[in-house]
Each structure stands twice: as structure tokens, then as C-alpha cells.
Amino acid sequence: DVKVTQSSRYLVKRTGEKVFLECVQDMDHENMFWYRQDPGLGLRLIYFSYDVKMKEKGDIPEGYSVSREKKERFSLILESASTNQTSMYLCASSLSFSGDIKLGGYTFGSGTRLTVV
Amino acid sequence: ELKVEQNPLFLSMQEGKNYTIYCNYSTTSDRLYWYRQDPGKSLESLFVLLSNGAVKQEGRLMASLDTKARLSTLHITAAVHDLSATYFCAVDIFSGGGADGLTFGKGTHLIIQP
């Protein structure tokens, strides 16, 4: 069974800390994504990556960075955590598309609920 | 900018009734997705709709896509309590490097009462 694994289910961090959220997929997917989910706002894309060492900003990248050193791992970094970054963070991966064939969909991890105090 | 609007955002209904959730999106999209989310859980994929007129059914749920109207519907037939959840629609667009990620609607919080 294909999997996207997020290393922590719950995290509590202090304001100003540097926070790493880790995501690993075992499906050999090219694309990986980080979303945050907030009540009333739905899911919003923070960053995504097409390939190793590549990254693209999503809709709300401010205050975040990412790292993709290996194909299977995509890390979200909060450089200096703030209380407005308290949220549920979801990682996802997908296959790329090849020519006219659009493959597969997105697989989501179980989420990390981050609280910044 | 791609926008996705769902309605209603909240729906309370009785078991046995039928209802439809609507999803409008603002620009041409490659794929339309429906997800289910239970409280505290991640997203479960329900349907992926690829082309105009596509219709998919699973149990009491049926999804359809009208790309000309930029509209998808999720129809619930003879609702049962177990279908209580939040339902999201989402669309994505491909660019040269691959999928640019999903843009989600705000979700429809569905409560089905006995």
C-alpha cells in the first residue's frame, strides 16, 4: 500500500523556534507538496517540488522554506515559528505526467498538528 | 488565479434524503477531485474526474463534471449517518514541470442525522 508518512502527528513549539516538519513517500513520486489547513479557509498550498533540489512557491510561502535533498523526502521549515503558524500541516505527493497520459492522483499524509505557543 | 467555490459550506440532512454539493472553478483545469475528511483525519480520495461529462459512482456517492460550465457535483443518494464528514473538491493545473498542486474549495461540512 502506498504511503506518505509525516514524522510527527502533534508538535508543540515555542515562538521563535526553528521547526522542521518531515514528509517521506515510498511511491517514487516526482511531485511533493505542503499544505496547511485552517478552519474556514480550507487547504492552502505553501510550497511544492517537481524534483530533487527543486522548489516552487505556492499561495502562502511567507514564513516557510522547504528542502528536498532526496526524491522521497520533502521537509517544511518554519524559520522562526510564530503563533499564526499554528495549524494542521498536510504533505502530499503525486506522479508527474508523461506526454498525453495523466497519471494518478495525490496521496496525502496523516497530517501534523502544530501548536506554537 | 484559480479559484474553487463550494456550496453549501454546511449541510445538515436526515438519513434517507438526497442532496447535491456543488463545486465551481474559475479557469480551465486538467482534473477535478473529490475528497472526504473525517474529524482529525487526513484526506481520503473519493473521485478523480478527467473529462467533460465524466461520471463516477461509489456506493451512495456520485460525482460528475461539466468542464464547459466549470462545475462538478457530488450527489448523495439515500444518505446514511456514516457519510457524515467534510467533503472537499479540488482542481489542478499542469505546467511544464508537472502538477502545480491542488487548489481546494473551502469544504462542505455534512452532518447526517438519524
Short mmCIF file of C-alpha atoms in Angstrom, two decimals:
data_model
loop_
_atom_site.label_atom_id
_atom_site.label_comp_id
_atom_site.label_asym_id
_atom_site.label_seq_id
_atom_site.Cartn_x
_atom_site.Cartn_y
_atom_site.Cartn_z
CA ASP A 1 0.00 0.00 0.00
CA VAL A 2 1.39 3.37 -1.00
CA LYS A 3 2.23 5.75 1.77
CA VAL A 4 3.04 9.30 2.65
CA THR A 5 4.42 9.44 6.17
CA GLN A 6 4.66 12.56 8.28
CA SER A 7 7.04 12.08 11.15
CA SER A 8 5.02 13.80 13.86
CA ARG A 9 1.31 13.74 14.49
CA TYR A 10 1.39 16.51 17.10
CA LEU A 11 4.01 19.14 17.82
CA VAL A 12 4.17 21.96 20.32
CA LYS A 13 6.87 24.59 19.74
CA ARG A 14 7.73 27.95 21.21
CA THR A 15 7.60 31.25 19.36
CA GLY A 16 10.89 31.92 17.60
CA GLU A 17 11.97 28.29 17.38
CA LYS A 18 13.11 26.79 14.10
CA VAL A 19 10.73 23.95 13.26
CA PHE A 20 11.18 21.09 10.83
CA LEU A 21 8.25 19.06 9.54
CA GLU A 22 9.29 15.91 7.72
CA CYS A 23 7.47 14.02 4.99
CA VAL A 24 8.54 10.79 3.32
CA GLN A 25 6.83 8.94 0.46
CA ASP A 26 7.56 5.43 -0.76
CA MET A 27 5.89 5.65 -4.17
CA ASP A 28 8.75 7.12 -6.21
CA HIS A 29 6.56 10.17 -6.92
CA GLU A 30 8.15 13.16 -8.61
CA ASN A 31 5.93 15.83 -7.07
CA MET A 32 5.59 16.66 -3.40
CA PHE A 33 3.52 19.34 -1.72
CA TRP A 34 2.97 21.03 1.63
CA TYR A 35 -0.43 22.41 2.59
CA ARG A 36 -1.80 23.98 5.71
CA GLN A 37 -5.40 23.57 6.76
CA ASP A 38 -7.28 26.09 8.87
CA PRO A 39 -10.96 26.17 9.82
CA GLY A 40 -12.97 28.24 7.38
CA LEU A 41 -10.02 28.62 5.00
CA GLY A 42 -9.68 25.09 3.72
CA LEU A 43 -6.33 23.81 2.49
CA ARG A 44 -3.80 26.23 1.10
CA LEU A 45 -0.62 25.35 -0.78
CA ILE A 46 2.61 26.51 0.86
CA TYR A 47 5.35 25.04 -1.34
CA PHE A 48 5.78 22.26 -3.83
CA SER A 49 8.58 20.47 -5.60
CA TYR A 50 8.80 18.82 -9.02
CA ASP A 51 12.11 17.11 -8.41
CA VAL A 52 15.10 16.83 -6.13
CA LYS A 53 16.52 20.23 -5.19
CA MET A 54 13.67 21.99 -6.98
CA LYS A 55 11.05 24.04 -5.20
CA GLU A 56 8.22 26.35 -6.15
CA LYS A 57 6.24 28.77 -4.03
CA GLY A 58 2.59 28.07 -3.54
CA ASP A 59 -0.07 30.51 -2.44
CA ILE A 60 1.21 31.25 1.08
CA PRO A 61 5.01 30.74 1.25
CA GLU A 62 5.80 33.61 3.62
CA GLY A 63 7.49 32.43 6.80
CA TYR A 64 8.26 29.00 5.37
CA SER A 65 11.01 27.32 3.40
CA VAL A 66 11.45 23.78 2.11
CA SER A 67 14.17 21.29 1.38
CA ARG A 68 14.21 18.36 -0.99
CA GLU A 69 17.59 16.66 -0.96
CA LYS A 70 16.23 13.22 -1.84
CA LYS A 71 13.31 12.26 -4.05
CA GLU A 72 11.38 10.58 -1.27
CA ARG A 73 11.74 13.31 1.36
CA PHE A 74 10.29 16.82 1.48
CA SER A 75 10.83 18.97 4.54
CA LEU A 76 8.92 22.07 5.56
CA ILE A 77 10.88 24.55 7.64
CA LEU A 78 9.49 27.32 9.82
CA GLU A 79 12.49 29.58 10.21
CA SER A 80 11.12 31.37 13.27
CA ALA A 81 7.81 29.95 14.40
CA SER A 82 5.01 32.35 15.20
CA THR A 83 1.61 31.80 16.77
CA ASN A 84 -0.15 32.44 13.45
CA GLN A 85 1.55 29.33 12.12
CA THR A 86 -0.44 27.16 14.49
CA SER A 87 -2.26 24.89 12.08
CA MET A 88 -2.67 21.41 10.62
CA TYR A 89 0.02 20.70 8.02
CA LEU A 90 -0.55 18.12 5.33
CA CYS A 91 2.03 16.69 2.99
CA ALA A 92 1.08 15.13 -0.35
CA SER A 93 2.79 13.51 -3.30
CA SER A 94 1.82 12.74 -6.88
CA LEU A 95 3.21 11.31 -10.07
CA SER A 96 4.13 13.72 -12.78
CA PHE A 97 2.51 13.39 -16.15
CA SER A 98 4.12 11.96 -19.22
CA GLY A 99 3.09 13.16 -22.64
CA ASP A 100 -0.67 12.89 -23.02
CA ILE A 101 -1.05 10.40 -20.23
CA LYS A 102 -2.10 11.96 -16.97
CA LEU A 103 -1.33 9.57 -14.20
CA GLY A 104 -2.70 9.02 -10.82
CA GLY A 105 -3.77 11.47 -8.22
CA TYR A 106 -2.49 12.81 -4.96
CA THR A 107 -1.75 10.84 -1.82
CA PHE A 108 -1.90 12.71 1.47
CA GLY A 109 -0.11 12.05 4.72
CA SER A 110 -1.96 11.86 8.01
CA GLY A 111 -1.06 15.43 8.96
CA THR A 112 0.92 17.20 11.65
CA ARG A 113 -0.97 19.40 14.06
CA LEU A 114 1.45 22.14 15.07
CA THR A 115 0.82 24.43 18.00
CA VAL A 116 3.10 27.43 18.50
CA VAL A 117 2.95 28.93 21.99
CA GLU B 1 -5.65 32.90 -10.24
CA LEU B 2 -7.57 29.68 -9.95
CA LYS B 3 -10.49 29.83 -7.53
CA VAL B 4 -12.68 26.99 -6.36
CA GLU B 5 -16.02 27.59 -4.70
CA GLN B 6 -18.11 25.00 -2.98
CA ASN B 7 -21.64 25.29 -1.77
CA PRO B 8 -23.14 24.79 0.59
CA LEU B 9 -20.40 25.07 3.19
CA PHE B 10 -22.57 23.45 5.80
CA LEU B 11 -25.31 20.92 5.31
CA SER B 12 -27.43 19.11 7.84
CA MET B 13 -29.73 16.48 6.45
CA GLN B 14 -31.71 13.46 7.50
CA GLU B 15 -30.95 9.88 6.70
CA GLY B 16 -32.64 8.64 3.58
CA LYS B 17 -32.66 12.01 1.82
CA ASN B 18 -30.85 13.00 -1.36
CA TYR B 19 -28.69 16.05 -1.75
CA THR B 20 -26.08 17.63 -4.01
CA ILE B 21 -22.90 19.53 -3.27
CA TYR B 22 -21.73 21.95 -5.95
CA CYS B 23 -18.20 22.89 -6.94
CA ASN B 24 -17.44 25.76 -9.32
CA TYR B 25 -13.97 26.64 -10.52
CA SER B 26 -12.75 29.73 -12.28
CA THR B 27 -10.39 28.60 -15.05
CA THR B 28 -9.81 25.65 -17.29
CA SER B 29 -8.45 22.78 -15.26
CA ASP B 30 -6.92 19.42 -16.03
CA ARG B 31 -8.53 17.35 -13.31
CA LEU B 32 -11.24 17.64 -10.69
CA TYR B 33 -11.01 15.75 -7.40
CA TRP B 34 -13.35 14.99 -4.57
CA TYR B 35 -12.01 14.15 -1.11
CA ARG B 36 -13.54 13.17 2.16
CA GLN B 37 -12.12 14.17 5.54
CA ASP B 38 -13.24 12.82 8.90
CA PRO B 39 -12.54 14.90 12.03
CA GLY B 40 -8.85 14.84 12.94
CA LYS B 41 -8.00 12.70 9.95
CA SER B 42 -6.29 13.21 6.64
CA LEU B 43 -7.91 13.37 3.20
CA GLU B 44 -9.35 10.30 1.57
CA SER B 45 -9.62 10.36 -2.21
CA LEU B 46 -13.13 9.68 -3.49
CA PHE B 47 -13.13 10.53 -7.19
CA VAL B 48 -10.89 11.89 -9.92
CA LEU B 49 -12.74 13.31 -12.93
CA LEU B 50 -10.74 13.84 -16.07
CA SER B 51 -13.04 14.86 -18.88
CA ASN B 52 -16.23 16.65 -19.74
CA GLY B 53 -19.26 14.55 -18.96
CA ALA B 54 -17.34 12.20 -16.69
CA VAL B 55 -19.49 10.48 -14.11
CA LYS B 56 -18.24 8.22 -11.35
CA GLN B 57 -20.16 6.39 -8.66
CA GLU B 58 -19.18 4.66 -5.48
CA GLY B 59 -21.93 3.42 -3.24
CA ARG B 60 -24.26 6.29 -2.38
CA LEU B 61 -21.96 8.94 -3.85
CA MET B 62 -21.91 10.03 -7.46
CA ALA B 63 -19.69 12.73 -8.94
CA SER B 64 -20.00 14.41 -12.31
CA LEU B 65 -18.07 17.01 -14.25
CA ASP B 66 -19.16 19.66 -16.75
CA THR B 67 -16.00 21.35 -17.97
CA LYS B 68 -17.88 23.86 -20.13
CA ALA B 69 -19.79 25.14 -17.12
CA ARG B 70 -16.71 24.61 -14.89
CA LEU B 71 -18.96 22.75 -12.49
CA SER B 72 -18.75 19.49 -10.65
CA THR B 73 -21.42 17.97 -8.45
CA LEU B 74 -21.28 15.37 -5.70
CA HIS B 75 -24.66 13.74 -5.30
CA ILE B 76 -25.60 11.81 -2.19
CA THR B 77 -28.37 9.27 -2.55
CA ALA B 78 -30.37 7.99 0.44
CA ALA B 79 -27.88 9.41 2.92
CA VAL B 80 -26.70 7.35 5.89
CA HIS B 81 -25.03 8.55 9.08
CA ASP B 82 -21.65 7.10 8.06
CA LEU B 83 -21.42 9.67 5.28
CA SER B 84 -21.12 12.49 7.81
CA ALA B 85 -17.79 14.18 7.07
CA THR B 86 -16.29 17.22 5.37
CA TYR B 87 -16.13 16.96 1.60
CA PHE B 88 -13.66 18.92 -0.48
CA CYS B 89 -13.43 19.45 -4.17
CA ALA B 90 -10.12 20.45 -5.71
CA VAL B 91 -8.67 21.14 -9.13
CA ASP B 92 -5.16 21.16 -10.51
CA ILE B 93 -3.37 22.56 -13.49
CA PHE B 94 -0.33 21.13 -15.17
CA SER B 95 2.52 23.32 -16.30
CA GLY B 96 5.76 22.36 -17.96
CA GLY B 97 7.33 20.83 -14.88
CA GLY B 98 4.36 18.82 -13.69
CA ALA B 99 1.36 19.31 -11.47
CA ASP B 100 1.24 22.68 -9.77
CA GLY B 101 -0.69 21.29 -6.85
CA LEU B 102 -4.32 21.28 -5.91
CA THR B 103 -6.48 24.30 -5.30
CA PHE B 104 -9.22 23.41 -2.85
CA GLY B 105 -12.67 24.63 -2.14
CA LYS B 106 -13.37 25.51 1.48
CA GLY B 107 -15.16 22.23 2.06
CA THR B 108 -18.72 21.20 2.81
CA HIS B 109 -19.33 20.07 6.38
CA LEU B 110 -22.03 17.43 6.10
CA ILE B 111 -23.99 16.15 9.07
CA ILE B 112 -26.48 13.35 8.53
CA GLN B 113 -28.92 12.86 11.34
CA PRO B 114 -30.89 9.70 12.07
#
